[in-house]
JSON list of C-alpha atoms in Angstrom, two decimals:
[
{"chain": "T", "resi": 1, "resn": "UNK", "atom": "CA", "xyz": [0.00, 0.00, 0.00]},
{"chain": "T", "resi": 2, "resn": "UNK", "atom": "CA", "xyz": [1.13, 3.49, -0.73]},
{"chain": "T", "resi": 3, "resn": "UNK", "atom": "CA", "xyz": [1.75, 6.02, 1.97]},
{"chain": "T", "resi": 4, "resn": "UNK", "atom": "CA", "xyz": [3.35, 9.38, 2.56]},
{"chain": "T", "resi": 5, "resn": "UNK", "atom": "CA", "xyz": [4.99, 10.67, 5.71]},
{"chain": "T", "resi": 6, "resn": "UNK", "atom": "CA", "xyz": [5.62, 14.34, 6.21]},
{"chain": "T", "resi": 7, "resn": "UNK", "atom": "CA", "xyz": [8.14, 15.10, 8.90]},
{"chain": "T", "resi": 8, "resn": "UNK", "atom": "CA", "xyz": [7.07, 18.01, 11.06]},
{"chain": "T", "resi": 9, "resn": "UNK", "atom": "CA", "xyz": [3.49, 19.20, 11.29]},
{"chain": "T", "resi": 10, "resn": "UNK", "atom": "CA", "xyz": [4.75, 22.77, 11.77]},
{"chain": "T", "resi": 11, "resn": "UNK", "atom": "CA", "xyz": [7.88, 24.39, 10.36]},
{"chain": "T", "resi": 12, "resn": "UNK", "atom": "CA", "xyz": [8.97, 27.97, 11.04]},
{"chain": "T", "resi": 13, "resn": "UNK", "atom": "CA", "xyz": [11.55, 29.83, 9.00]},
{"chain": "T", "resi": 14, "resn": "UNK", "atom": "CA", "xyz": [12.61, 33.45, 8.85]},
{"chain": "T", "resi": 15, "resn": "UNK", "atom": "CA", "xyz": [11.78, 35.54, 5.82]},
{"chain": "T", "resi": 16, "resn": "UNK", "atom": "CA", "xyz": [14.63, 35.15, 3.33]},
{"chain": "T", "resi": 17, "resn": "UNK", "atom": "CA", "xyz": [15.81, 31.83, 4.80]},
{"chain": "T", "resi": 18, "resn": "UNK", "atom": "CA", "xyz": [15.82, 28.43, 3.14]},
{"chain": "T", "resi": 19, "resn": "UNK", "atom": "CA", "xyz": [12.58, 26.48, 3.23]},
{"chain": "T", "resi": 20, "resn": "UNK", "atom": "CA", "xyz": [12.86, 22.70, 3.57]},
{"chain": "T", "resi": 21, "resn": "UNK", "atom": "CA", "xyz": [9.77, 20.54, 3.96]},
{"chain": "T", "resi": 22, "resn": "UNK", "atom": "CA", "xyz": [10.41, 16.83, 4.26]},
{"chain": "T", "resi": 23, "resn": "UNK", "atom": "CA", "xyz": [8.44, 14.02, 2.67]},
{"chain": "T", "resi": 24, "resn": "UNK", "atom": "CA", "xyz": [9.10, 10.28, 2.54]},
{"chain": "T", "resi": 25, "resn": "UNK", "atom": "CA", "xyz": [6.96, 7.92, 0.54]},
{"chain": "T", "resi": 26, "resn": "UNK", "atom": "CA", "xyz": [6.24, 4.23, 0.36]},
{"chain": "T", "resi": 27, "resn": "UNK", "atom": "CA", "xyz": [5.11, 2.60, -2.86]},
{"chain": "T", "resi": 28, "resn": "UNK", "atom": "CA", "xyz": [5.36, -0.87, -4.32]},
{"chain": "T", "resi": 29, "resn": "UNK", "atom": "CA", "xyz": [5.54, 0.51, -7.85]},
{"chain": "T", "resi": 30, "resn": "UNK", "atom": "CA", "xyz": [7.31, 3.55, -9.30]},
{"chain": "T", "resi": 31, "resn": "UNK", "atom": "CA", "xyz": [5.29, 6.47, -8.00]},
{"chain": "T", "resi": 32, "resn": "UNK", "atom": "CA", "xyz": [4.00, 9.75, -9.17]},
{"chain": "T", "resi": 33, "resn": "UNK", "atom": "CA", "xyz": [4.74, 12.34, -6.48]},
{"chain": "T", "resi": 34, "resn": "UNK", "atom": "CA", "xyz": [3.17, 15.72, -5.88]},
{"chain": "T", "resi": 35, "resn": "UNK", "atom": "CA", "xyz": [3.38, 18.73, -3.66]},
{"chain": "T", "resi": 36, "resn": "UNK", "atom": "CA", "xyz": [0.24, 20.75, -3.15]},
{"chain": "T", "resi": 37, "resn": "UNK", "atom": "CA", "xyz": [-0.22, 24.01, -1.23]},
{"chain": "T", "resi": 38, "resn": "UNK", "atom": "CA", "xyz": [-3.36, 25.07, 0.58]},
{"chain": "T", "resi": 39, "resn": "UNK", "atom": "CA", "xyz": [-3.94, 28.64, 1.69]},
{"chain": "T", "resi": 40, "resn": "UNK", "atom": "CA", "xyz": [-6.46, 29.30, 4.48]},
{"chain": "T", "resi": 41, "resn": "UNK", "atom": "CA", "xyz": [-10.03, 28.51, 3.51]},
{"chain": "T", "resi": 42, "resn": "UNK", "atom": "CA", "xyz": [-9.05, 27.49, 0.00]},
{"chain": "T", "resi": 43, "resn": "UNK", "atom": "CA", "xyz": [-8.66, 24.33, -2.03]},
{"chain": "T", "resi": 44, "resn": "UNK", "atom": "CA", "xyz": [-5.39, 22.71, -3.07]},
{"chain": "T", "resi": 45, "resn": "UNK", "atom": "CA", "xyz": [-3.05, 24.17, -5.65]},
{"chain": "T", "resi": 46, "resn": "UNK", "atom": "CA", "xyz": [-0.47, 22.02, -7.40]},
{"chain": "T", "resi": 47, "resn": "UNK", "atom": "CA", "xyz": [3.08, 23.25, -6.75]},
{"chain": "T", "resi": 48, "resn": "UNK", "atom": "CA", "xyz": [4.96, 20.59, -8.69]},
{"chain": "T", "resi": 49, "resn": "UNK", "atom": "CA", "xyz": [4.92, 16.94, -9.68]},
{"chain": "T", "resi": 50, "resn": "UNK", "atom": "CA", "xyz": [7.39, 14.14, -10.37]},
{"chain": "T", "resi": 51, "resn": "UNK", "atom": "CA", "xyz": [6.55, 11.73, -13.17]},
{"chain": "T", "resi": 52, "resn": "UNK", "atom": "CA", "xyz": [10.00, 10.25, -13.86]},
{"chain": "T", "resi": 53, "resn": "UNK", "atom": "CA", "xyz": [11.14, 12.73, -16.49]},
{"chain": "T", "resi": 54, "resn": "UNK", "atom": "CA", "xyz": [13.75, 14.35, -14.22]},
{"chain": "T", "resi": 55, "resn": "UNK", "atom": "CA", "xyz": [14.65, 13.81, -10.58]},
{"chain": "T", "resi": 56, "resn": "UNK", "atom": "CA", "xyz": [14.87, 17.55, -9.84]},
{"chain": "T", "resi": 57, "resn": "UNK", "atom": "CA", "xyz": [11.49, 19.10, -10.40]},
{"chain": "T", "resi": 58, "resn": "UNK", "atom": "CA", "xyz": [10.86, 22.83, -10.54]},
{"chain": "T", "resi": 59, "resn": "UNK", "atom": "CA", "xyz": [7.48, 24.19, -9.63]},
{"chain": "T", "resi": 60, "resn": "UNK", "atom": "CA", "xyz": [5.68, 27.45, -9.22]},
{"chain": "T", "resi": 61, "resn": "UNK", "atom": "CA", "xyz": [6.61, 30.29, -6.86]},
{"chain": "T", "resi": 62, "resn": "UNK", "atom": "CA", "xyz": [10.30, 29.29, -6.79]},
{"chain": "T", "resi": 63, "resn": "UNK", "atom": "CA", "xyz": [9.77, 25.86, -5.20]},
{"chain": "T", "resi": 64, "resn": "UNK", "atom": "CA", "xyz": [11.55, 22.72, -6.28]},
{"chain": "T", "resi": 65, "resn": "UNK", "atom": "CA", "xyz": [11.77, 19.12, -5.12]},
{"chain": "T", "resi": 66, "resn": "UNK", "atom": "CA", "xyz": [14.21, 16.29, -5.70]},
{"chain": "T", "resi": 67, "resn": "UNK", "atom": "CA", "xyz": [13.18, 12.67, -6.10]},
{"chain": "T", "resi": 68, "resn": "UNK", "atom": "CA", "xyz": [15.64, 10.35, -4.36]},
{"chain": "T", "resi": 69, "resn": "UNK", "atom": "CA", "xyz": [14.72, 6.74, -4.92]},
{"chain": "T", "resi": 70, "resn": "UNK", "atom": "CA", "xyz": [17.43, 5.39, -2.61]},
{"chain": "T", "resi": 71, "resn": "UNK", "atom": "CA", "xyz": [16.05, 7.47, 0.25]},
{"chain": "T", "resi": 72, "resn": "UNK", "atom": "CA", "xyz": [12.39, 7.23, -0.82]},
{"chain": "T", "resi": 73, "resn": "UNK", "atom": "CA", "xyz": [12.21, 10.97, -0.34]},
{"chain": "T", "resi": 74, "resn": "UNK", "atom": "CA", "xyz": [10.74, 13.93, -2.17]},
{"chain": "T", "resi": 75, "resn": "UNK", "atom": "CA", "xyz": [11.65, 16.97, -0.09]},
{"chain": "T", "resi": 76, "resn": "UNK", "atom": "CA", "xyz": [10.40, 20.42, -1.05]},
{"chain": "T", "resi": 77, "resn": "UNK", "atom": "CA", "xyz": [12.76, 23.39, -0.98]},
{"chain": "T", "resi": 78, "resn": "UNK", "atom": "CA", "xyz": [12.80, 27.10, -1.72]},
{"chain": "T", "resi": 79, "resn": "UNK", "atom": "CA", "xyz": [16.00, 29.14, -1.44]},
{"chain": "T", "resi": 80, "resn": "UNK", "atom": "CA", "xyz": [14.44, 32.24, 0.10]},
{"chain": "T", "resi": 81, "resn": "UNK", "atom": "CA", "xyz": [11.16, 32.29, 2.02]},
{"chain": "T", "resi": 82, "resn": "UNK", "atom": "CA", "xyz": [8.61, 35.01, 1.47]},
{"chain": "T", "resi": 83, "resn": "UNK", "atom": "CA", "xyz": [5.78, 35.99, 3.77]},
{"chain": "T", "resi": 84, "resn": "UNK", "atom": "CA", "xyz": [3.30, 34.87, 1.11]},
{"chain": "T", "resi": 85, "resn": "UNK", "atom": "CA", "xyz": [4.62, 31.30, 1.41]},
{"chain": "T", "resi": 86, "resn": "UNK", "atom": "CA", "xyz": [2.86, 30.84, 4.75]},
{"chain": "T", "resi": 87, "resn": "UNK", "atom": "CA", "xyz": [0.38, 28.02, 4.10]},
{"chain": "T", "resi": 88, "resn": "UNK", "atom": "CA", "xyz": [-0.24, 24.30, 4.54]},
{"chain": "T", "resi": 89, "resn": "UNK", "atom": "CA", "xyz": [1.81, 22.03, 2.29]},
{"chain": "T", "resi": 90, "resn": "UNK", "atom": "CA", "xyz": [0.83, 18.50, 1.37]},
{"chain": "T", "resi": 91, "resn": "UNK", "atom": "CA", "xyz": [3.02, 15.81, -0.14]},
{"chain": "T", "resi": 92, "resn": "UNK", "atom": "CA", "xyz": [1.12, 13.17, -2.08]},
{"chain": "T", "resi": 93, "resn": "UNK", "atom": "CA", "xyz": [1.70, 9.95, -4.03]},
{"chain": "T", "resi": 94, "resn": "UNK", "atom": "CA", "xyz": [-0.18, 7.99, -6.62]},
{"chain": "T", "resi": 95, "resn": "UNK", "atom": "CA", "xyz": [0.62, 4.76, -8.42]},
{"chain": "T", "resi": 96, "resn": "UNK", "atom": "CA", "xyz": [2.19, 5.07, -11.83]},
{"chain": "T", "resi": 97, "resn": "UNK", "atom": "CA", "xyz": [0.61, 3.13, -14.58]},
{"chain": "T", "resi": 98, "resn": "UNK", "atom": "CA", "xyz": [-2.92, 3.77, -13.43]},
{"chain": "T", "resi": 99, "resn": "UNK", "atom": "CA", "xyz": [-4.80, 6.46, -15.18]},
{"chain": "T", "resi": 100, "resn": "UNK", "atom": "CA", "xyz": [-6.02, 9.09, -12.79]},
{"chain": "T", "resi": 101, "resn": "UNK", "atom": "CA", "xyz": [-5.43, 6.87, -9.82]},
{"chain": "T", "resi": 102, "resn": "UNK", "atom": "CA", "xyz": [-6.36, 8.06, -6.38]},
{"chain": "T", "resi": 103, "resn": "UNK", "atom": "CA", "xyz": [-3.91, 10.34, -4.65]},
{"chain": "T", "resi": 104, "resn": "UNK", "atom": "CA", "xyz": [-2.72, 9.51, -1.14]},
{"chain": "T", "resi": 105, "resn": "UNK", "atom": "CA", "xyz": [-1.90, 12.60, 0.87]},
{"chain": "T", "resi": 106, "resn": "UNK", "atom": "CA", "xyz": [0.32, 13.16, 3.85]},
{"chain": "T", "resi": 107, "resn": "UNK", "atom": "CA", "xyz": [-1.02, 14.91, 6.92]},
{"chain": "T", "resi": 108, "resn": "UNK", "atom": "CA", "xyz": [0.46, 18.21, 5.90]},
{"chain": "T", "resi": 109, "resn": "UNK", "atom": "CA", "xyz": [3.07, 20.64, 7.15]},
{"chain": "T", "resi": 110, "resn": "UNK", "atom": "CA", "xyz": [2.09, 24.14, 8.13]},
{"chain": "T", "resi": 111, "resn": "UNK", "atom": "CA", "xyz": [4.79, 26.60, 7.13]},
{"chain": "T", "resi": 112, "resn": "UNK", "atom": "CA", "xyz": [5.16, 29.73, 9.26]},
{"chain": "T", "resi": 113, "resn": "UNK", "atom": "CA", "xyz": [7.26, 32.63, 8.03]},
{"chain": "T", "resi": 114, "resn": "UNK", "atom": "CA", "xyz": [8.84, 34.80, 10.70]},
{"chain": "T", "resi": 115, "resn": "UNK", "atom": "CA", "xyz": [9.49, 38.49, 9.88]},
{"chain": "X", "resi": 1, "resn": "UNK", "atom": "CA", "xyz": [-11.05, 29.05, -18.67]},
{"chain": "X", "resi": 2, "resn": "UNK", "atom": "CA", "xyz": [-12.90, 28.34, -15.44]},
{"chain": "X", "resi": 3, "resn": "UNK", "atom": "CA", "xyz": [-11.27, 25.97, -13.04]},
{"chain": "X", "resi": 4, "resn": "UNK", "atom": "CA", "xyz": [-13.01, 23.35, -10.95]},
{"chain": "X", "resi": 5, "resn": "UNK", "atom": "CA", "xyz": [-16.08, 24.82, -9.29]},
{"chain": "X", "resi": 6, "resn": "UNK", "atom": "CA", "xyz": [-18.01, 23.50, -6.32]},
{"chain": "X", "resi": 7, "resn": "UNK", "atom": "CA", "xyz": [-21.29, 24.40, -4.72]},
{"chain": "X", "resi": 8, "resn": "UNK", "atom": "CA", "xyz": [-22.32, 25.35, -2.16]},
{"chain": "X", "resi": 9, "resn": "UNK", "atom": "CA", "xyz": [-19.29, 26.87, -0.45]},
{"chain": "X", "resi": 10, "resn": "UNK", "atom": "CA", "xyz": [-20.65, 26.27, 3.03]},
{"chain": "X", "resi": 11, "resn": "UNK", "atom": "CA", "xyz": [-23.40, 24.09, 4.41]},
{"chain": "X", "resi": 12, "resn": "UNK", "atom": "CA", "xyz": [-24.85, 23.40, 7.86]},
{"chain": "X", "resi": 13, "resn": "UNK", "atom": "CA", "xyz": [-26.85, 20.24, 8.48]},
{"chain": "X", "resi": 14, "resn": "UNK", "atom": "CA", "xyz": [-28.03, 18.29, 11.50]},
{"chain": "X", "resi": 15, "resn": "UNK", "atom": "CA", "xyz": [-27.35, 14.68, 12.35]},
{"chain": "X", "resi": 16, "resn": "UNK", "atom": "CA", "xyz": [-29.38, 12.20, 10.34]},
{"chain": "X", "resi": 17, "resn": "UNK", "atom": "CA", "xyz": [-29.99, 14.55, 7.43]},
{"chain": "X", "resi": 18, "resn": "UNK", "atom": "CA", "xyz": [-28.85, 14.01, 3.88]},
{"chain": "X", "resi": 19, "resn": "UNK", "atom": "CA", "xyz": [-26.66, 16.36, 1.82]},
{"chain": "X", "resi": 20, "resn": "UNK", "atom": "CA", "xyz": [-25.73, 16.75, -1.84]},
{"chain": "X", "resi": 21, "resn": "UNK", "atom": "CA", "xyz": [-22.59, 18.53, -2.95]},
{"chain": "X", "resi": 22, "resn": "UNK", "atom": "CA", "xyz": [-21.89, 19.51, -6.55]},
{"chain": "X", "resi": 23, "resn": "UNK", "atom": "CA", "xyz": [-18.80, 19.79, -8.70]},
{"chain": "X", "resi": 24, "resn": "UNK", "atom": "CA", "xyz": [-18.13, 21.04, -12.21]},
{"chain": "X", "resi": 25, "resn": "UNK", "atom": "CA", "xyz": [-14.77, 19.95, -13.64]},
{"chain": "X", "resi": 26, "resn": "UNK", "atom": "CA", "xyz": [-12.37, 22.02, -15.68]},
{"chain": "X", "resi": 27, "resn": "UNK", "atom": "CA", "xyz": [-13.21, 22.20, -19.35]},
{"chain": "X", "resi": 28, "resn": "UNK", "atom": "CA", "xyz": [-11.88, 19.13, -21.13]},
{"chain": "X", "resi": 29, "resn": "UNK", "atom": "CA", "xyz": [-11.62, 17.02, -17.98]},
{"chain": "X", "resi": 30, "resn": "UNK", "atom": "CA", "xyz": [-13.62, 13.80, -17.90]},
{"chain": "X", "resi": 31, "resn": "UNK", "atom": "CA", "xyz": [-12.63, 12.32, -14.55]},
{"chain": "X", "resi": 32, "resn": "UNK", "atom": "CA", "xyz": [-13.82, 13.58, -11.17]},
{"chain": "X", "resi": 33, "resn": "UNK", "atom": "CA", "xyz": [-12.54, 12.54, -7.77]},
{"chain": "X", "resi": 34, "resn": "UNK", "atom": "CA", "xyz": [-13.89, 13.44, -4.34]},
{"chain": "X", "resi": 35, "resn": "UNK", "atom": "CA", "xyz": [-11.89, 13.86, -1.16]},
{"chain": "X", "resi": 36, "resn": "UNK", "atom": "CA", "xyz": [-12.77, 14.53, 2.47]},
{"chain": "X", "resi": 37, "resn": "UNK", "atom": "CA", "xyz": [-10.46, 16.76, 4.48]},
{"chain": "X", "resi": 38, "resn": "UNK", "atom": "CA", "xyz": [-11.10, 16.76, 8.20]},
{"chain": "X", "resi": 39, "resn": "UNK", "atom": "CA", "xyz": [-9.78, 19.67, 10.23]},
{"chain": "X", "resi": 40, "resn": "UNK", "atom": "CA", "xyz": [-6.02, 19.49, 10.55]},
{"chain": "X", "resi": 41, "resn": "UNK", "atom": "CA", "xyz": [-5.70, 16.46, 8.29]},
{"chain": "X", "resi": 42, "resn": "UNK", "atom": "CA", "xyz": [-4.74, 15.74, 4.72]},
{"chain": "X", "resi": 43, "resn": "UNK", "atom": "CA", "xyz": [-7.44, 14.98, 2.17]},
{"chain": "X", "resi": 44, "resn": "UNK", "atom": "CA", "xyz": [-8.72, 11.39, 2.06]},
{"chain": "X", "resi": 45, "resn": "UNK", "atom": "CA", "xyz": [-9.92, 9.80, -1.16]},
{"chain": "X", "resi": 46, "resn": "UNK", "atom": "CA", "xyz": [-13.64, 9.00, -1.24]},
{"chain": "X", "resi": 47, "resn": "UNK", "atom": "CA", "xyz": [-14.23, 7.84, -4.83]},
{"chain": "X", "resi": 48, "resn": "UNK", "atom": "CA", "xyz": [-13.59, 8.62, -8.47]},
{"chain": "X", "resi": 49, "resn": "UNK", "atom": "CA", "xyz": [-15.97, 8.82, -11.42]},
{"chain": "X", "resi": 50, "resn": "UNK", "atom": "CA", "xyz": [-15.23, 8.27, -15.07]},
{"chain": "X", "resi": 51, "resn": "UNK", "atom": "CA", "xyz": [-17.72, 7.77, -17.89]},
{"chain": "X", "resi": 52, "resn": "UNK", "atom": "CA", "xyz": [-20.56, 8.11, -15.38]},
{"chain": "X", "resi": 53, "resn": "UNK", "atom": "CA", "xyz": [-19.39, 5.14, -13.35]},
{"chain": "X", "resi": 54, "resn": "UNK", "atom": "CA", "xyz": [-17.60, 4.82, -10.04]},
{"chain": "X", "resi": 55, "resn": "UNK", "atom": "CA", "xyz": [-14.14, 3.57, -10.97]},
{"chain": "X", "resi": 56, "resn": "UNK", "atom": "CA", "xyz": [-12.38, 3.56, -7.62]},
{"chain": "X", "resi": 57, "resn": "UNK", "atom": "CA", "xyz": [-13.49, 3.86, -4.02]},
{"chain": "X", "resi": 58, "resn": "UNK", "atom": "CA", "xyz": [-11.69, 4.66, -0.81]},
{"chain": "X", "resi": 59, "resn": "UNK", "atom": "CA", "xyz": [-12.46, 3.40, 2.66]},
{"chain": "X", "resi": 60, "resn": "UNK", "atom": "CA", "xyz": [-15.78, 5.19, 3.13]},
{"chain": "X", "resi": 61, "resn": "UNK", "atom": "CA", "xyz": [-19.14, 3.66, 4.07]},
{"chain": "X", "resi": 62, "resn": "UNK", "atom": "CA", "xyz": [-22.04, 3.23, 1.68]},
{"chain": "X", "resi": 63, "resn": "UNK", "atom": "CA", "xyz": [-23.62, 6.35, 3.15]},
{"chain": "X", "resi": 64, "resn": "UNK", "atom": "CA", "xyz": [-21.32, 8.15, 0.74]},
{"chain": "X", "resi": 65, "resn": "UNK", "atom": "CA", "xyz": [-22.49, 7.85, -2.84]},
{"chain": "X", "resi": 66, "resn": "UNK", "atom": "CA", "xyz": [-22.00, 9.79, -6.01]},
{"chain": "X", "resi": 67, "resn": "UNK", "atom": "CA", "xyz": [-23.01, 10.38, -9.54]},
{"chain": "X", "resi": 68, "resn": "UNK", "atom": "CA", "xyz": [-21.47, 11.70, -12.71]},
{"chain": "X", "resi": 69, "resn": "UNK", "atom": "CA", "xyz": [-23.53, 13.28, -15.43]},
{"chain": "X", "resi": 70, "resn": "UNK", "atom": "CA", "xyz": [-22.98, 13.17, -19.22]},
{"chain": "X", "resi": 71, "resn": "UNK", "atom": "CA", "xyz": [-21.42, 16.66, -19.08]},
{"chain": "X", "resi": 72, "resn": "UNK", "atom": "CA", "xyz": [-18.86, 15.23, -16.57]},
{"chain": "X", "resi": 73, "resn": "UNK", "atom": "CA", "xyz": [-20.17, 17.21, -13.62]},
{"chain": "X", "resi": 74, "resn": "UNK", "atom": "CA", "xyz": [-20.59, 15.23, -10.44]},
{"chain": "X", "resi": 75, "resn": "UNK", "atom": "CA", "xyz": [-22.49, 15.05, -7.18]},
{"chain": "X", "resi": 76, "resn": "UNK", "atom": "CA", "xyz": [-21.50, 13.66, -3.81]},
{"chain": "X", "resi": 77, "resn": "UNK", "atom": "CA", "xyz": [-24.34, 12.48, -1.60]},
{"chain": "X", "resi": 78, "resn": "UNK", "atom": "CA", "xyz": [-24.03, 11.69, 2.07]},
{"chain": "X", "resi": 79, "resn": "UNK", "atom": "CA", "xyz": [-26.94, 10.05, 3.90]},
{"chain": "X", "resi": 80, "resn": "UNK", "atom": "CA", "xyz": [-27.61, 9.79, 7.62]},
{"chain": "X", "resi": 81, "resn": "UNK", "atom": "CA", "xyz": [-25.10, 12.48, 8.49]},
{"chain": "X", "resi": 82, "resn": "UNK", "atom": "CA", "xyz": [-22.89, 12.02, 11.52]},
{"chain": "X", "resi": 83, "resn": "UNK", "atom": "CA", "xyz": [-21.02, 14.66, 13.49]},
{"chain": "X", "resi": 84, "resn": "UNK", "atom": "CA", "xyz": [-17.82, 13.12, 12.15]},
{"chain": "X", "resi": 85, "resn": "UNK", "atom": "CA", "xyz": [-18.83, 13.96, 8.60]},
{"chain": "X", "resi": 86, "resn": "UNK", "atom": "CA", "xyz": [-18.04, 17.60, 9.30]},
{"chain": "X", "resi": 87, "resn": "UNK", "atom": "CA", "xyz": [-15.18, 18.42, 6.96]},
{"chain": "X", "resi": 88, "resn": "UNK", "atom": "CA", "xyz": [-14.06, 20.21, 3.83]},
{"chain": "X", "resi": 89, "resn": "UNK", "atom": "CA", "xyz": [-15.13, 18.21, 0.79]},
{"chain": "X", "resi": 90, "resn": "UNK", "atom": "CA", "xyz": [-12.87, 18.67, -2.19]},
{"chain": "X", "resi": 91, "resn": "UNK", "atom": "CA", "xyz": [-13.56, 17.81, -5.78]},
{"chain": "X", "resi": 92, "resn": "UNK", "atom": "CA", "xyz": [-10.72, 17.26, -8.23]},
{"chain": "X", "resi": 93, "resn": "UNK", "atom": "CA", "xyz": [-10.82, 16.79, -11.97]},
{"chain": "X", "resi": 94, "resn": "UNK", "atom": "CA", "xyz": [-8.33, 15.49, -14.47]},
{"chain": "X", "resi": 95, "resn": "UNK", "atom": "CA", "xyz": [-8.13, 14.97, -18.22]},
{"chain": "X", "resi": 96, "resn": "UNK", "atom": "CA", "xyz": [-8.05, 11.46, -19.58]},
{"chain": "X", "resi": 97, "resn": "UNK", "atom": "CA", "xyz": [-4.39, 11.40, -20.51]},
{"chain": "X", "resi": 98, "resn": "UNK", "atom": "CA", "xyz": [-2.78, 13.04, -17.50]},
{"chain": "X", "resi": 99, "resn": "UNK", "atom": "CA", "xyz": [-2.10, 12.00, -13.93]},
{"chain": "X", "resi": 100, "resn": "UNK", "atom": "CA", "xyz": [-2.50, 15.43, -12.37]},
{"chain": "X", "resi": 101, "resn": "UNK", "atom": "CA", "xyz": [-5.69, 16.30, -10.51]},
{"chain": "X", "resi": 102, "resn": "UNK", "atom": "CA", "xyz": [-6.86, 19.89, -10.21]},
{"chain": "X", "resi": 103, "resn": "UNK", "atom": "CA", "xyz": [-8.79, 20.80, -7.11]},
{"chain": "X", "resi": 104, "resn": "UNK", "atom": "CA", "xyz": [-11.77, 23.03, -6.52]},
{"chain": "X", "resi": 105, "resn": "UNK", "atom": "CA", "xyz": [-12.13, 25.36, -3.54]},
{"chain": "X", "resi": 106, "resn": "UNK", "atom": "CA", "xyz": [-14.18, 22.84, -1.60]},
{"chain": "X", "resi": 107, "resn": "UNK", "atom": "CA", "xyz": [-17.47, 22.75, 0.26]},
{"chain": "X", "resi": 108, "resn": "UNK", "atom": "CA", "xyz": [-17.25, 23.13, 4.01]},
{"chain": "X", "resi": 109, "resn": "UNK", "atom": "CA", "xyz": [-19.87, 20.95, 5.69]},
{"chain": "X", "resi": 110, "resn": "UNK", "atom": "CA", "xyz": [-20.75, 21.37, 9.34]},
{"chain": "X", "resi": 111, "resn": "UNK", "atom": "CA", "xyz": [-22.96, 18.74, 10.97]},
{"chain": "X", "resi": 112, "resn": "UNK", "atom": "CA", "xyz": [-24.59, 19.75, 14.24]}
]
């Protein structure tokens, strides 16, 4: 069964500092991996996705993530945090080879940006 | 191009009642998935509809049912509401040849 573990339910960084949100996955088949962001009282917005084309994936708003099969990780990073990055971030996995398969989400990490 | 839309935005019901939530997918998307997001949790997959049939289902009781119409829009029905059904219900759509799901803003359901 697939699963996703996000390390840290809350992460605080100073404005301008590096953002690192950790995600480890478990999947019996090569996975698709996603990062979604959720702003207060809103739905989910796709930040980036990994579908095997390249291990370093660049997304919107300056975020990127690196797929590391040996570590079963897909950590999200951003070189310099901005106040507008404060939100809830979800790592997610789905099984490759299945069209529009269900997405399994982690429990989320709330990112706080300190002025 | 309108994204995924959901209605209503908020809803208050009492225990034992029934509720219907609606979703219109992005233009060109033929697959609709529903998720439940309890407070402080990640979304959990309820079911997915394609070609007007339920294709996959998560670990939710039969009180949760759905429907997809010929225009690809979808409804989520929940019968015999419980307090624990209070959550944000998210609809996501995707085109037939892509793995990415696009989410709507959700319907926040409160069961009293």
